[in-house]
Amino acid sequence: MFELNQAIAEWRAGCAGQQTMTDTDLEELEGHLREEIDHLVLTGLSEEEGFLIATRRLGDTSTLSKEFAKVNTSEIWKRRTFWMLSGILISLLASSIAKVLSGGGSLLLSVMKLNPYVAGVIGSILYIIFFLLLLFLLFLGIRKVATRFYRKNKQASLLFNSAASIILLGILSIFSPMLMARLNSPEILGQQMMAAHITAGVWAVLWPFVLVALLLILWPSRTRTL
Amino acid sequence: MDISKDLIAASATPLILAILSDGENYGYAIIKRVKELSDGRMQWTDGMLYPVLHRLETQKLIESEIRQSEQGRNRKYYRIKQQGTTVLDSYKKQWNAVYSTLQKVWEVKPCLS
């Protein structure tokens, strides 16, 4: 059974997926489509036939999106910059959450009187694991969040909350080394810190390469002319 | 008779501006008007009108306003601006010049003597 609104919604989602049309553009095209379908139905066609002819007359989605890309260049770049900056915010958030969690872990390990070198290495590895895991989860989540909080004011409050969390977590992460300094002798603390820093140093060397590898995997296969 | 893509593309701007100089209008109706005026000889791919309208808007030749239609749908109405009228006049002169040149060439009778 043909559902007109469903079909139009799918058609619109297909256009939106091309990322070159603004909401107003889509609204305008949908209005055109509906008017044409109304007109065709009045001449005796079924809604499905009307939909097929109207979308055909409107032109295929990829050609249309190329034409819109030519006029919407600044809008497209604004969108790209938005996603890039969101990426930076997300990585900051992931990093500060991971810092607090691994700080807690290190504190626990030093309370358990584990070998300070081992504790240091584990503490740093915990940070790396948490960071990557959170980065992955947050990036998975952002698309859903972005569609759910489509309205700008909700999105803004989400962004502000993220920024506030980053600052709060930053303050929180100071407490773990402070407590560790209270609980342990300076010598043990120094050993744990050293091991942690060496592991973090190895990660600092590896991380750019991991990032480059990811970028190469995600390299866009279709080059669009903009 | 199909009019070539190049000619359709070249005439799109003056045609849109001329239609809007008769009064404000929206996309669907503009396409209808083009079909009517050309007796269906100018076949646009409907969607292609909108990027052209948006380009004219960024060039400040036309302006737009979103209002509700009788069916309660949002409709974007376009209106020609002063600058658009000026550009339209210049287009008229250019197209008339091309047209009269072609007419002169085509009207020359072969000389038999």
Short mmCIF file of C-alpha atoms in Angstrom, two decimals:
data_model
loop_
_atom_site.label_atom_id
_atom_site.label_comp_id
_atom_site.label_asym_id
_atom_site.label_seq_id
_atom_site.Cartn_x
_atom_site.Cartn_y
_atom_site.Cartn_z
CA MET A 1 0.00 0.00 0.00
CA PHE A 2 1.44 3.34 -1.06
CA GLU A 3 1.74 5.96 1.69
CA LEU A 4 2.23 9.41 0.18
CA ASN A 5 3.60 11.15 3.27
CA GLN A 6 5.99 8.27 3.87
CA ALA A 7 7.20 8.39 0.26
CA ILE A 8 7.71 12.15 0.42
CA ALA A 9 9.55 11.86 3.74
CA GLU A 10 11.88 9.26 2.24
CA TRP A 11 12.46 11.36 -0.83
CA ARG A 12 13.23 14.36 1.37
CA ALA A 13 15.62 12.33 3.53
CA GLY A 14 17.41 11.26 0.34
CA CYS A 15 17.87 14.91 -0.64
CA ALA A 16 18.95 15.89 2.89
CA GLY A 17 21.53 13.10 2.79
CA GLN A 18 23.34 14.91 -0.01
CA GLN A 19 24.22 17.64 2.52
CA THR A 20 24.01 20.49 0.03
CA MET A 21 20.48 21.75 0.62
CA THR A 22 19.29 23.83 3.54
CA ASP A 23 16.05 23.13 5.40
CA THR A 24 14.38 26.02 3.58
CA ASP A 25 15.47 24.50 0.24
CA LEU A 26 13.99 21.14 1.23
CA GLU A 27 10.80 22.79 2.47
CA GLU A 28 10.45 24.62 -0.82
CA LEU A 29 11.07 21.51 -2.93
CA GLU A 30 8.63 19.49 -0.84
CA GLY A 31 6.00 22.19 -1.30
CA HIS A 32 6.57 22.04 -5.04
CA LEU A 33 6.32 18.26 -5.04
CA ARG A 34 3.06 18.25 -3.08
CA GLU A 35 1.50 20.89 -5.29
CA GLU A 36 2.45 18.98 -8.43
CA ILE A 37 1.07 15.73 -6.98
CA ASP A 38 -2.21 17.47 -6.04
CA HIS A 39 -2.42 18.75 -9.58
CA LEU A 40 -1.72 15.33 -11.11
CA VAL A 41 -4.22 13.59 -8.81
CA LEU A 42 -6.89 16.05 -9.98
CA THR A 43 -6.25 14.93 -13.55
CA GLY A 44 -7.15 11.39 -12.50
CA LEU A 45 -3.85 9.78 -11.55
CA SER A 46 -3.34 7.85 -8.32
CA GLU A 47 -1.17 9.35 -5.57
CA GLU A 48 1.58 6.86 -6.37
CA GLU A 49 1.58 7.74 -10.08
CA GLY A 50 1.49 11.42 -9.19
CA PHE A 51 4.45 11.00 -6.86
CA LEU A 52 6.48 9.14 -9.48
CA ILE A 53 5.86 11.72 -12.19
CA ALA A 54 6.35 14.71 -9.89
CA THR A 55 9.70 13.46 -8.54
CA ARG A 56 10.77 12.62 -12.08
CA ARG A 57 9.93 16.14 -13.28
CA LEU A 58 11.73 17.68 -10.32
CA GLY A 59 14.94 16.01 -11.47
CA ASP A 60 17.14 13.35 -9.95
CA THR A 61 18.47 13.99 -6.49
CA SER A 62 22.18 13.96 -7.28
CA THR A 63 21.94 16.43 -10.18
CA LEU A 64 19.74 18.68 -8.07
CA SER A 65 22.12 18.52 -5.15
CA LYS A 66 25.03 19.50 -7.41
CA GLU A 67 23.14 22.59 -8.55
CA PHE A 68 22.31 23.50 -4.97
CA ALA A 69 25.92 22.95 -3.96
CA LYS A 70 26.90 25.74 -6.36
CA VAL A 71 24.65 28.29 -4.68
CA ASN A 72 24.95 27.06 -1.09
CA THR A 73 28.73 26.99 -0.76
CA SER A 74 28.90 29.15 2.37
CA GLU A 75 26.09 27.18 4.02
CA ILE A 76 27.91 23.93 3.26
CA TRP A 77 31.15 25.20 4.75
CA LYS A 78 29.34 26.49 7.80
CA ARG A 79 27.95 23.00 8.30
CA ARG A 80 31.35 21.37 7.87
CA THR A 81 32.96 23.77 10.32
CA PHE A 82 30.16 23.04 12.77
CA TRP A 83 30.94 19.31 12.65
CA MET A 84 34.69 19.91 12.88
CA LEU A 85 34.30 22.09 15.97
CA SER A 86 31.85 19.60 17.49
CA GLY A 87 34.56 16.98 16.98
CA ILE A 88 37.03 19.10 18.93
CA LEU A 89 34.51 19.61 21.74
CA ILE A 90 33.76 15.89 21.85
CA SER A 91 37.42 14.96 22.04
CA LEU A 92 37.93 17.50 24.85
CA LEU A 93 34.97 16.03 26.69
CA ALA A 94 36.20 12.46 26.17
CA SER A 95 39.66 13.42 27.33
CA SER A 96 38.47 15.12 30.51
CA ILE A 97 36.14 12.27 31.47
CA ALA A 98 38.92 9.76 30.81
CA LYS A 99 41.31 11.84 32.91
CA VAL A 100 38.98 11.75 35.93
CA LEU A 101 38.28 8.02 35.53
CA SER A 102 41.95 7.06 35.12
CA GLY A 103 42.85 9.41 37.99
CA GLY A 104 40.41 7.49 40.17
CA GLY A 105 41.90 4.22 38.94
CA SER A 106 45.46 5.32 39.73
CA LEU A 107 44.37 6.45 43.18
CA LEU A 108 42.77 3.07 43.83
CA LEU A 109 45.88 1.24 42.65
CA SER A 110 48.18 3.26 44.85
CA VAL A 111 45.89 2.68 47.84
CA MET A 112 46.10 -1.04 47.06
CA LYS A 113 49.89 -0.71 47.39
CA LEU A 114 50.54 -2.11 43.94
CA ASN A 115 54.05 -1.78 42.52
CA PRO A 116 54.24 1.95 41.67
CA TYR A 117 55.72 1.34 38.21
CA VAL A 118 52.97 -1.12 37.29
CA ALA A 119 50.34 1.20 38.78
CA GLY A 120 51.66 4.09 36.71
CA VAL A 121 51.56 2.12 33.47
CA ILE A 122 48.06 0.79 34.20
CA GLY A 123 46.85 4.28 35.10
CA SER A 124 48.00 5.65 31.75
CA ILE A 125 46.62 2.71 29.79
CA LEU A 126 43.30 3.18 31.58
CA TYR A 127 43.27 6.76 30.35
CA ILE A 128 43.93 5.68 26.76
CA ILE A 129 41.24 3.00 26.84
CA PHE A 130 38.65 5.29 28.41
CA PHE A 131 39.53 8.08 25.98
CA LEU A 132 39.12 5.92 22.87
CA LEU A 133 35.99 4.25 24.19
CA LEU A 134 34.34 7.56 25.08
CA LEU A 135 35.38 9.12 21.79
CA PHE A 136 33.76 6.23 19.98
CA LEU A 137 30.57 6.35 22.07
CA LEU A 138 30.23 10.12 21.87
CA PHE A 139 30.70 10.13 18.11
CA LEU A 140 28.12 7.38 17.77
CA GLY A 141 25.79 9.38 19.98
CA ILE A 142 26.21 12.77 18.36
CA ARG A 143 24.19 11.92 15.25
CA LYS A 144 21.26 10.76 17.33
CA VAL A 145 21.60 13.71 19.66
CA ALA A 146 21.84 16.10 16.74
CA THR A 147 18.62 14.80 15.20
CA ARG A 148 16.77 14.63 18.49
CA PHE A 149 17.83 18.07 19.68
CA TYR A 150 17.21 19.56 16.30
CA ARG A 151 15.91 22.80 17.66
CA LYS A 152 18.73 25.26 18.11
CA ASN A 153 18.02 26.25 21.73
CA LYS A 154 18.14 22.66 22.91
CA GLN A 155 21.31 22.09 20.95
CA ALA A 156 22.82 25.21 22.49
CA SER A 157 22.04 24.03 26.02
CA LEU A 158 23.63 20.67 25.17
CA LEU A 159 26.78 22.41 23.96
CA PHE A 160 26.94 24.64 27.02
CA ASN A 161 26.51 21.62 29.28
CA SER A 162 29.40 19.91 27.51
CA ALA A 163 31.62 22.94 28.00
CA ALA A 164 30.65 23.20 31.68
CA SER A 165 31.32 19.46 32.14
CA ILE A 166 34.78 19.84 30.62
CA ILE A 167 35.64 22.58 33.11
CA LEU A 168 34.17 20.73 36.12
CA LEU A 169 35.91 17.48 35.18
CA GLY A 170 39.15 19.42 34.73
CA ILE A 171 38.86 20.72 38.28
CA LEU A 172 37.92 17.26 39.54
CA SER A 173 40.95 15.63 37.92
CA ILE A 174 43.29 17.79 40.04
CA PHE A 175 42.17 15.96 43.20
CA SER A 176 43.50 12.52 42.28
CA PRO A 177 47.25 13.44 42.24
CA MET A 178 46.67 15.62 45.33
CA LEU A 179 45.20 12.70 47.28
CA MET A 180 47.90 10.39 45.99
CA ALA A 181 50.54 12.77 47.30
CA ARG A 182 48.87 12.67 50.72
CA LEU A 183 48.60 8.88 50.83
CA ASN A 184 52.02 7.85 49.55
CA SER A 185 55.64 8.67 50.17
CA PRO A 186 57.12 11.09 47.63
CA GLU A 187 59.40 8.32 46.34
CA ILE A 188 56.55 5.94 45.47
CA LEU A 189 54.51 8.79 44.02
CA GLY A 190 57.50 9.78 41.86
CA GLN A 191 57.90 6.23 40.54
CA GLN A 192 54.22 5.93 39.72
CA MET A 193 54.19 9.34 38.04
CA MET A 194 57.28 8.48 36.01
CA ALA A 195 55.83 5.20 34.74
CA ALA A 196 52.57 6.97 33.93
CA HIS A 197 54.35 9.70 32.02
CA ILE A 198 56.46 7.27 30.00
CA THR A 199 53.34 5.34 28.96
CA ALA A 200 51.58 8.61 28.13
CA GLY A 201 54.65 9.59 26.09
CA VAL A 202 54.45 6.39 24.05
CA TRP A 203 50.78 7.11 23.47
CA ALA A 204 51.54 10.69 22.43
CA VAL A 205 53.78 9.26 19.70
CA LEU A 206 51.26 6.63 18.62
CA TRP A 207 48.08 8.73 18.69
CA PRO A 208 48.87 10.91 15.66
CA PHE A 209 49.54 7.77 13.62
CA VAL A 210 46.30 6.17 14.81
CA LEU A 211 44.52 9.36 13.79
CA VAL A 212 46.15 9.39 10.36
CA ALA A 213 45.24 5.73 9.87
CA LEU A 214 41.61 6.53 10.78
CA LEU A 215 41.54 9.46 8.38
CA LEU A 216 42.89 7.24 5.61
CA ILE A 217 40.22 4.63 6.29
CA LEU A 218 37.50 7.30 6.26
CA TRP A 219 38.90 9.06 3.18
CA PRO A 220 35.91 10.13 1.06
CA SER A 221 35.71 7.95 -2.01
CA ARG A 222 33.43 10.22 -4.00
CA THR A 223 34.89 13.60 -4.81
CA ARG A 224 32.15 16.14 -5.17
CA THR A 225 32.74 19.24 -7.17
CA LEU A 226 32.03 22.22 -4.99
CA MET B 1 10.79 21.14 -31.38
CA ASP B 2 13.13 21.00 -28.41
CA ILE B 3 15.02 24.09 -27.42
CA SER B 4 18.67 23.37 -26.70
CA LYS B 5 19.93 23.19 -23.11
CA ASP B 6 22.30 26.10 -23.67
CA LEU B 7 19.53 28.40 -24.80
CA ILE B 8 17.29 27.33 -21.94
CA ALA B 9 20.04 28.02 -19.44
CA ALA B 10 20.86 31.39 -21.01
CA SER B 11 17.26 32.52 -21.05
CA ALA B 12 16.39 31.34 -17.55
CA THR B 13 17.44 34.50 -15.72
CA PRO B 14 15.68 37.03 -18.01
CA LEU B 15 12.60 34.82 -18.12
CA ILE B 16 12.36 34.54 -14.34
CA LEU B 17 12.97 38.24 -13.86
CA ALA B 18 10.33 39.08 -16.48
CA ILE B 19 7.75 36.80 -14.85
CA LEU B 20 8.48 38.33 -11.45
CA SER B 21 8.21 41.84 -12.88
CA ASP B 22 4.49 41.03 -13.39
CA GLY B 23 4.19 40.61 -9.63
CA GLU B 24 5.45 38.36 -6.84
CA ASN B 25 5.25 34.63 -7.40
CA TYR B 26 6.43 31.26 -6.05
CA GLY B 27 8.43 28.45 -7.61
CA TYR B 28 5.72 26.08 -8.75
CA ALA B 29 3.67 28.86 -10.34
CA ILE B 30 6.75 30.30 -12.08
CA ILE B 31 7.38 26.93 -13.77
CA LYS B 32 3.71 26.70 -14.76
CA ARG B 33 3.94 30.18 -16.26
CA VAL B 34 7.05 29.29 -18.27
CA LYS B 35 5.30 26.23 -19.72
CA GLU B 36 2.27 28.34 -20.54
CA LEU B 37 4.23 31.17 -22.17
CA SER B 38 6.33 28.80 -24.27
CA ASP B 39 3.41 26.47 -25.18
CA GLY B 40 5.35 23.68 -23.51
CA ARG B 41 8.36 24.14 -25.75
CA MET B 42 10.66 25.17 -22.93
CA GLN B 43 11.04 22.06 -20.82
CA TRP B 44 12.79 22.81 -17.56
CA THR B 45 13.75 20.17 -15.12
CA ASP B 46 11.49 21.60 -12.41
CA GLY B 47 14.00 21.43 -9.57
CA MET B 48 16.60 23.44 -11.47
CA LEU B 49 14.54 26.59 -11.05
CA TYR B 50 15.25 26.81 -7.34
CA PRO B 51 19.05 27.10 -7.42
CA VAL B 52 18.62 29.83 -10.07
CA LEU B 53 16.14 31.68 -7.84
CA HIS B 54 18.55 31.44 -4.92
CA ARG B 55 21.40 32.76 -7.01
CA LEU B 56 19.29 35.74 -8.09
CA GLU B 57 18.46 36.30 -4.45
CA THR B 58 22.11 36.36 -3.37
CA GLN B 59 22.79 38.73 -6.27
CA LYS B 60 20.08 40.94 -4.70
CA LEU B 61 18.05 41.03 -7.92
CA ILE B 62 15.06 39.48 -6.16
CA GLU B 63 13.94 39.00 -2.56
CA SER B 64 11.86 36.32 -0.90
CA GLU B 65 9.37 35.93 1.90
CA ILE B 66 7.87 32.77 3.37
CA ARG B 67 4.11 32.89 3.80
CA GLN B 68 1.35 30.34 4.22
CA SER B 69 -0.74 29.29 1.25
CA GLU B 70 -4.51 28.71 1.43
CA GLN B 71 -3.79 25.02 2.11
CA GLY B 72 -1.70 26.02 5.11
CA ARG B 73 1.59 25.11 3.48
CA ASN B 74 4.66 27.28 3.76
CA ARG B 75 5.39 28.91 0.46
CA LYS B 76 8.36 31.02 -0.53
CA TYR B 77 7.28 34.03 -2.56
CA TYR B 78 9.80 35.88 -4.70
CA ARG B 79 9.62 39.55 -5.59
CA ILE B 80 11.77 41.53 -8.04
CA LYS B 81 13.91 44.34 -6.63
CA GLN B 82 14.88 47.65 -8.20
CA GLN B 83 18.27 46.25 -9.21
CA GLY B 84 16.53 43.28 -10.79
CA THR B 85 14.40 45.56 -12.94
CA THR B 86 17.52 47.36 -14.14
CA VAL B 87 19.20 44.06 -15.01
CA LEU B 88 16.03 42.89 -16.76
CA ASP B 89 16.06 46.01 -18.96
CA SER B 90 19.62 45.33 -19.96
CA TYR B 91 18.72 41.71 -20.76
CA LYS B 92 15.84 42.90 -22.93
CA LYS B 93 18.18 45.08 -24.96
CA GLN B 94 20.68 42.25 -25.38
CA TRP B 95 18.11 39.65 -26.43
CA ASN B 96 16.45 42.09 -28.83
CA ALA B 97 19.84 42.85 -30.37
CA VAL B 98 20.54 39.14 -30.89
CA TYR B 99 17.03 38.55 -32.22
CA SER B 100 17.09 41.43 -34.71
CA THR B 101 20.55 40.43 -35.93
CA LEU B 102 19.38 36.89 -36.61
CA GLN B 103 16.22 38.18 -38.26
CA LYS B 104 18.25 40.35 -40.63
CA VAL B 105 20.48 37.47 -41.66
CA TRP B 106 17.59 35.09 -42.17
CA GLU B 107 15.48 37.58 -44.09
CA VAL B 108 18.13 38.25 -46.76
CA LYS B 109 16.79 36.81 -49.98
CA PRO B 110 19.24 34.95 -52.19
CA CYS B 111 20.35 37.20 -55.05
CA LEU B 112 19.61 35.59 -58.39
CA SER B 113 21.22 37.99 -60.78
#
